[in-house]
mmCIF file of C-alpha atoms in Angstrom:
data_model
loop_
_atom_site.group_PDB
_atom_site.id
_atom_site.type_symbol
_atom_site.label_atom_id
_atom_site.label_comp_id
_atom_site.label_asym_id
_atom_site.label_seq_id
_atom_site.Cartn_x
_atom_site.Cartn_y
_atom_site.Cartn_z
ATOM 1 C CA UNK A 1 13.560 -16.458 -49.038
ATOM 2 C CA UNK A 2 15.345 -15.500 -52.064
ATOM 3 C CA UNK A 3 15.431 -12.058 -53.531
ATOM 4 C CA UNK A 4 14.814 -11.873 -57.281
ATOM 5 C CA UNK A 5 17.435 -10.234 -59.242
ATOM 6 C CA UNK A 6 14.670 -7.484 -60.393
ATOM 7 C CA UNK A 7 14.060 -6.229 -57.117
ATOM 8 C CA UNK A 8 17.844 -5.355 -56.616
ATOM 9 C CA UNK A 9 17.572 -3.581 -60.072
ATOM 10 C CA UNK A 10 14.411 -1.679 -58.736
ATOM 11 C CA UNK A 11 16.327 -0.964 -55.546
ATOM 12 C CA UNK A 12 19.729 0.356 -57.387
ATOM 13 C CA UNK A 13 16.859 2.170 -60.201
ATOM 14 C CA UNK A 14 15.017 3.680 -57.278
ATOM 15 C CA UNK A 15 18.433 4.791 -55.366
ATOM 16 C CA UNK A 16 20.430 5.945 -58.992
ATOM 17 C CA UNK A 17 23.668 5.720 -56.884
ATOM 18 C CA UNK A 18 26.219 8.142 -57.902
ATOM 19 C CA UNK A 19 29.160 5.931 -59.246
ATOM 20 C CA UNK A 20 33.062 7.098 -59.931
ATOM 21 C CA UNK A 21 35.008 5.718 -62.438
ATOM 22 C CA UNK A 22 38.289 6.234 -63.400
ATOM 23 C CA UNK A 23 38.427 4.077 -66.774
ATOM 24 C CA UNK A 24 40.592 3.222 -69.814
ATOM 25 C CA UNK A 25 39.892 5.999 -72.707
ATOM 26 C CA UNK A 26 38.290 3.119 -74.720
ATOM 27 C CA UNK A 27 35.794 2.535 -72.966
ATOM 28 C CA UNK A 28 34.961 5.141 -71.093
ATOM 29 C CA UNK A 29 31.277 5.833 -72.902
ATOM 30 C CA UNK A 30 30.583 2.366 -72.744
ATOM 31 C CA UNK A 31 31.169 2.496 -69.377
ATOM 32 C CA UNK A 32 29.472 5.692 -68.457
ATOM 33 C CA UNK A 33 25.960 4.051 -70.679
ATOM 34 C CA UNK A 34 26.044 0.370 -69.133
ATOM 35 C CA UNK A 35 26.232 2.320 -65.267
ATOM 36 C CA UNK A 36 22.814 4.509 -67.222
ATOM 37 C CA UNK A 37 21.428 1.418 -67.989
ATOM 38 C CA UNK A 38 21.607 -0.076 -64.595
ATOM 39 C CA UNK A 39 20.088 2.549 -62.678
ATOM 40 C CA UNK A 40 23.010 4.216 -61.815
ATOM 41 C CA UNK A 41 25.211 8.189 -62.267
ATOM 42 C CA UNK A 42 28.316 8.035 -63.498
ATOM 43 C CA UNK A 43 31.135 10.393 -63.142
ATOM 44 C CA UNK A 44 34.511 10.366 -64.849
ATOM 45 C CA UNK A 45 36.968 11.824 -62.874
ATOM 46 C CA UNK A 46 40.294 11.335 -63.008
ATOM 47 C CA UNK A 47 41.724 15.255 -62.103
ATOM 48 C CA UNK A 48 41.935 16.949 -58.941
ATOM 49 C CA UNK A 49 38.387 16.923 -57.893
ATOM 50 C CA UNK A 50 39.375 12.614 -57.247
ATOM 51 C CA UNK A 51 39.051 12.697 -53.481
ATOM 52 C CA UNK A 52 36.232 15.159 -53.533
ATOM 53 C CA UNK A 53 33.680 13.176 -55.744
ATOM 54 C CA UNK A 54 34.985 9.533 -54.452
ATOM 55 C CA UNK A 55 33.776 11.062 -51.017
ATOM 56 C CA UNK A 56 30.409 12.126 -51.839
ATOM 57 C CA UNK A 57 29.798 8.680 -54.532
ATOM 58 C CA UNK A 58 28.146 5.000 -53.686
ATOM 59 C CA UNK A 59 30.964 3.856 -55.313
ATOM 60 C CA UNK A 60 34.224 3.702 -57.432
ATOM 61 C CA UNK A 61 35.458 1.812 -60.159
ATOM 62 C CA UNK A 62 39.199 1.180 -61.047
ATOM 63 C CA UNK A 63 40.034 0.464 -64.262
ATOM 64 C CA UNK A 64 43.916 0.004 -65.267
ATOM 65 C CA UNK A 65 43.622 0.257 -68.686
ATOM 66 C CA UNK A 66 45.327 3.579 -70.111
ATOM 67 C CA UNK A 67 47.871 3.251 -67.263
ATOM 68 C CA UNK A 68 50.069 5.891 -66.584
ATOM 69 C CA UNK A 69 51.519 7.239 -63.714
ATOM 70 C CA UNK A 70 49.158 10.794 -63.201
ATOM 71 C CA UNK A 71 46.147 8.127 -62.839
ATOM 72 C CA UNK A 72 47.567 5.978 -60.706
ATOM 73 C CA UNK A 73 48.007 8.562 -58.334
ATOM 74 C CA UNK A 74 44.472 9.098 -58.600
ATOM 75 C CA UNK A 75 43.595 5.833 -58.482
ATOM 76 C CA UNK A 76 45.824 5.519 -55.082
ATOM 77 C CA UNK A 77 43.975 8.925 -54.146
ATOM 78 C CA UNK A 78 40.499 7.213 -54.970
ATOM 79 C CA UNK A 79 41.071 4.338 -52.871
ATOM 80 C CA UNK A 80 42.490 5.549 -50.047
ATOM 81 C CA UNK A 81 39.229 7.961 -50.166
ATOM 82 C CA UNK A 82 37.244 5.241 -50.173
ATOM 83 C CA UNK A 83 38.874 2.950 -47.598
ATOM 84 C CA UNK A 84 38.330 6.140 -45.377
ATOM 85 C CA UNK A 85 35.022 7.286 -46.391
ATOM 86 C CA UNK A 86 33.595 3.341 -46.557
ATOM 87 C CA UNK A 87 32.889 3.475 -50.119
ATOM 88 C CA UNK A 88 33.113 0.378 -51.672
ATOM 89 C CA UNK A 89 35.012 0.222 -55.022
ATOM 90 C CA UNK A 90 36.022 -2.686 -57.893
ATOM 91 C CA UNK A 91 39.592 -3.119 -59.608
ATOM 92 C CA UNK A 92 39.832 -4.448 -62.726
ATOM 93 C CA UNK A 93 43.447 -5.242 -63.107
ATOM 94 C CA UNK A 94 43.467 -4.771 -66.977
ATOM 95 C CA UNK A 95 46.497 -6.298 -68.445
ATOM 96 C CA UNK A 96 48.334 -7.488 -64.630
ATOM 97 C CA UNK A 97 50.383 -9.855 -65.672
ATOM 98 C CA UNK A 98 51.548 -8.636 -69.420
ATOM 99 C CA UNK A 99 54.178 -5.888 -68.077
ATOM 100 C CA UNK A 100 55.690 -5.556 -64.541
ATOM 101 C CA UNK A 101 54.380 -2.117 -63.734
ATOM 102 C CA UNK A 102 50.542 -3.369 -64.527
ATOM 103 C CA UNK A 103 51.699 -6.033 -61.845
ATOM 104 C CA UNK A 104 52.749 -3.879 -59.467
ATOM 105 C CA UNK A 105 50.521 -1.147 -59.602
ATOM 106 C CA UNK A 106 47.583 -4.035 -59.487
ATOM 107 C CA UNK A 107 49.021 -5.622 -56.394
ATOM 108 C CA UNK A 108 49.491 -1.917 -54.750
ATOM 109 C CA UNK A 109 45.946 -1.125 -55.652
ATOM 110 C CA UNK A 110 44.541 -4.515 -54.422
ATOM 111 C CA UNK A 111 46.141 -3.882 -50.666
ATOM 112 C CA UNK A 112 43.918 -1.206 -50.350
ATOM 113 C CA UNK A 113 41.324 -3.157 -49.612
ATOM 114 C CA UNK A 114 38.810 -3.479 -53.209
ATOM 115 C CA UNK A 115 35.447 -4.827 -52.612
ATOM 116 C CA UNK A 116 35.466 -6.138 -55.918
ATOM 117 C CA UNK A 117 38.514 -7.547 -58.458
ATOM 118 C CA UNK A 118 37.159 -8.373 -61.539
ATOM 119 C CA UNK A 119 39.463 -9.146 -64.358
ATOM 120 C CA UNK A 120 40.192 -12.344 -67.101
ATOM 121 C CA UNK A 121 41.388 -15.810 -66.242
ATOM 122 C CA UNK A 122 44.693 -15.483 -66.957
ATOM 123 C CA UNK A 123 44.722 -11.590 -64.974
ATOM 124 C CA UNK A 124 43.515 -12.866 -62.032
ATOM 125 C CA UNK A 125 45.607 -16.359 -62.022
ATOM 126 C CA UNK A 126 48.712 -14.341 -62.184
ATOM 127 C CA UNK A 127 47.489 -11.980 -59.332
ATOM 128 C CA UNK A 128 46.265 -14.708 -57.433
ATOM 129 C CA UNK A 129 50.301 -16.585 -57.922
ATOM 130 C CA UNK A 130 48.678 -20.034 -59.010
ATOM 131 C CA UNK A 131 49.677 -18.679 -62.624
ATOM 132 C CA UNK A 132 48.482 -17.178 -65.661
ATOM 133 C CA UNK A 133 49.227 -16.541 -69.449
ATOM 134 C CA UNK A 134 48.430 -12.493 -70.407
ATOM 135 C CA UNK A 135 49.589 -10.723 -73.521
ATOM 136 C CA UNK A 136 48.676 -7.086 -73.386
ATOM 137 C CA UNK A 137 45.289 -6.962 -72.051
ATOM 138 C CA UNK A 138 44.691 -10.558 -73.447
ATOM 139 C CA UNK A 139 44.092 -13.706 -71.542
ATOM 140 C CA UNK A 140 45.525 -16.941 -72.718
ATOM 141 C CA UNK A 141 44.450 -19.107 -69.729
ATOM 142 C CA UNK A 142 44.940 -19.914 -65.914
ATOM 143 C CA UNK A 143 45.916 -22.795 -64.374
ATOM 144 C CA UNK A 144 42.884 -23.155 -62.772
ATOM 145 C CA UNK A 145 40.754 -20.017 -62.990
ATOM 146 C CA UNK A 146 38.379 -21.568 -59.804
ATOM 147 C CA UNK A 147 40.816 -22.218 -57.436
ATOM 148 C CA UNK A 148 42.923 -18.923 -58.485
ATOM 149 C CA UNK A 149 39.291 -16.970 -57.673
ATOM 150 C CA UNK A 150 39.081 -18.708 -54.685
ATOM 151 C CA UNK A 151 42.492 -17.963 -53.648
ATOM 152 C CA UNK A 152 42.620 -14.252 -54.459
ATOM 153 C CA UNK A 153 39.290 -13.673 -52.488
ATOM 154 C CA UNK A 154 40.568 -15.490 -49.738
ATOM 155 C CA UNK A 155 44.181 -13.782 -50.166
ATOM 156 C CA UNK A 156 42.048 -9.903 -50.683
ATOM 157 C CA UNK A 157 39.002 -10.391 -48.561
ATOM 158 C CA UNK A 158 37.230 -9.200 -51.823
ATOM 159 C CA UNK A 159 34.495 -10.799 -53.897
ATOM 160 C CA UNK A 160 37.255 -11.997 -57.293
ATOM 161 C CA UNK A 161 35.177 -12.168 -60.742
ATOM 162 C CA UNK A 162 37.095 -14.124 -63.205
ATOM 163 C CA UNK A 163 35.616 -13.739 -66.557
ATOM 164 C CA UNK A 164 35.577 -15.627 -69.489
ATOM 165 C CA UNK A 165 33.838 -18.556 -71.611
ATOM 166 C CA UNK A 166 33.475 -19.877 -67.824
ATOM 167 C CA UNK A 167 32.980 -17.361 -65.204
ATOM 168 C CA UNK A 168 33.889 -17.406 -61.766
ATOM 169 C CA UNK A 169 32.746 -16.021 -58.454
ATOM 170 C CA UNK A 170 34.192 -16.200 -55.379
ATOM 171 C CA UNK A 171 34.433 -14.876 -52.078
ATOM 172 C CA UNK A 172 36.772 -17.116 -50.744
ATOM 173 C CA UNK A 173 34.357 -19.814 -49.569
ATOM 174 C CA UNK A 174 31.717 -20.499 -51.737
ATOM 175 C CA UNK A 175 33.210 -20.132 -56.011
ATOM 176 C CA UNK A 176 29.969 -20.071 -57.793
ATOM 177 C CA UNK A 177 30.599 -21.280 -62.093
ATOM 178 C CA UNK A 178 28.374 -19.383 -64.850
ATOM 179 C CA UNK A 179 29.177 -21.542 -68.002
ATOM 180 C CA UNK A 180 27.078 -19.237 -70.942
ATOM 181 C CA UNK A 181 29.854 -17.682 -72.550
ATOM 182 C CA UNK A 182 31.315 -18.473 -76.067
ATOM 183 C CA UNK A 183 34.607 -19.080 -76.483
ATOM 184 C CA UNK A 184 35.366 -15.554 -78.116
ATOM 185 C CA UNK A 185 34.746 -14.106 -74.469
ATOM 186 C CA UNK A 186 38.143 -16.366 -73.215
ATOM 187 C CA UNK A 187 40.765 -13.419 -74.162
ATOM 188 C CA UNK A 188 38.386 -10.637 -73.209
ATOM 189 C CA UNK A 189 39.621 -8.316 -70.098
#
């Protein structure tokens, strides 16, 4: 039997799972009142307390976007806390692709073992090496943004959200395709 999506929101409502996020300074208040709306506690941390609050969290959230090299260490700090503490946290590769050290620090962050990637079409093609078009934080397209979901899940072991006018799901064996986006939503990160 099927759950309905409501109970998991009563069950992540009822829980209000303490969630870490080290985000881009854009967005961090969006971020910190969509995790609100879901049920969930945020906390921003990106200092010296990293390791601490990552270890007592349900969860962390990677976010590349203001990259520069004092949070990457905590990002590296954050998931290696996880990995060792078994708390689950999501990448989003913001802008992988555009500049070689957004690459690289993507790819370093991925092979610690993300539960989640989430990031554009053309983010996640060029992670995935089937190809992909990103200027700054913009996506201009994948090759294929299925089979590069696919592939990076399989590649990661870690659920791959490719977002977009189409989005795509994968874990590596079953891609699941949510077509009710607009095509605005095509260069979003």
């Amino acid at each position: 039997m099927e759950t309905p999506f409501s109970q998991y929101m009563e069950r992540v409502r009822g829980s209000r799972p303490l969630v870490h996020h080290i985000t881009n300074y854009v967005t961090v208040n969006d971020c910190a009142n969509i995790c609100i709306c879901a049920g969930g506690s945020p906390v921003m941390t990106d200092g010296e307390d990293v390791a601490e609050m990552v270890s007592i969290s349900s969860s962390s959230v990677l976010n590349i976007g203001t990259l520069n090299s004092r949070t990457v260490v905590s990002m590296e700090v954050a998931a290696e806390t996880a990995g060792s503490k078994g708390v689950p946290f999501l990448l989003d590769p913001v802008g992988a692709g555009a500049t070689g050290y957004r690459t690289e620090v993507s790819e370093r962050l991925m092979s610690m073992g993300p539960a989640v990637i989430k990031g554009n079409a053309g983010e996640i093609g060029v992670l995935a090496g089937t190809g992909g078009d990103v200027k700054g934080v913009d996506s201009h397209g994948a090759t294929d943004a299925a089979a590069s979901t696919e592939a990076l899940a399989r590649r990661t072991g870690a659920i791959v959200v490719a977002s977009g006018e189409v989005d795509y799901i994968s874990d590596g064996k079953v891609t699941l395709r949510l077509s009710n986006g607009t095509g605005m939503l095509e260069n979003v990160s």
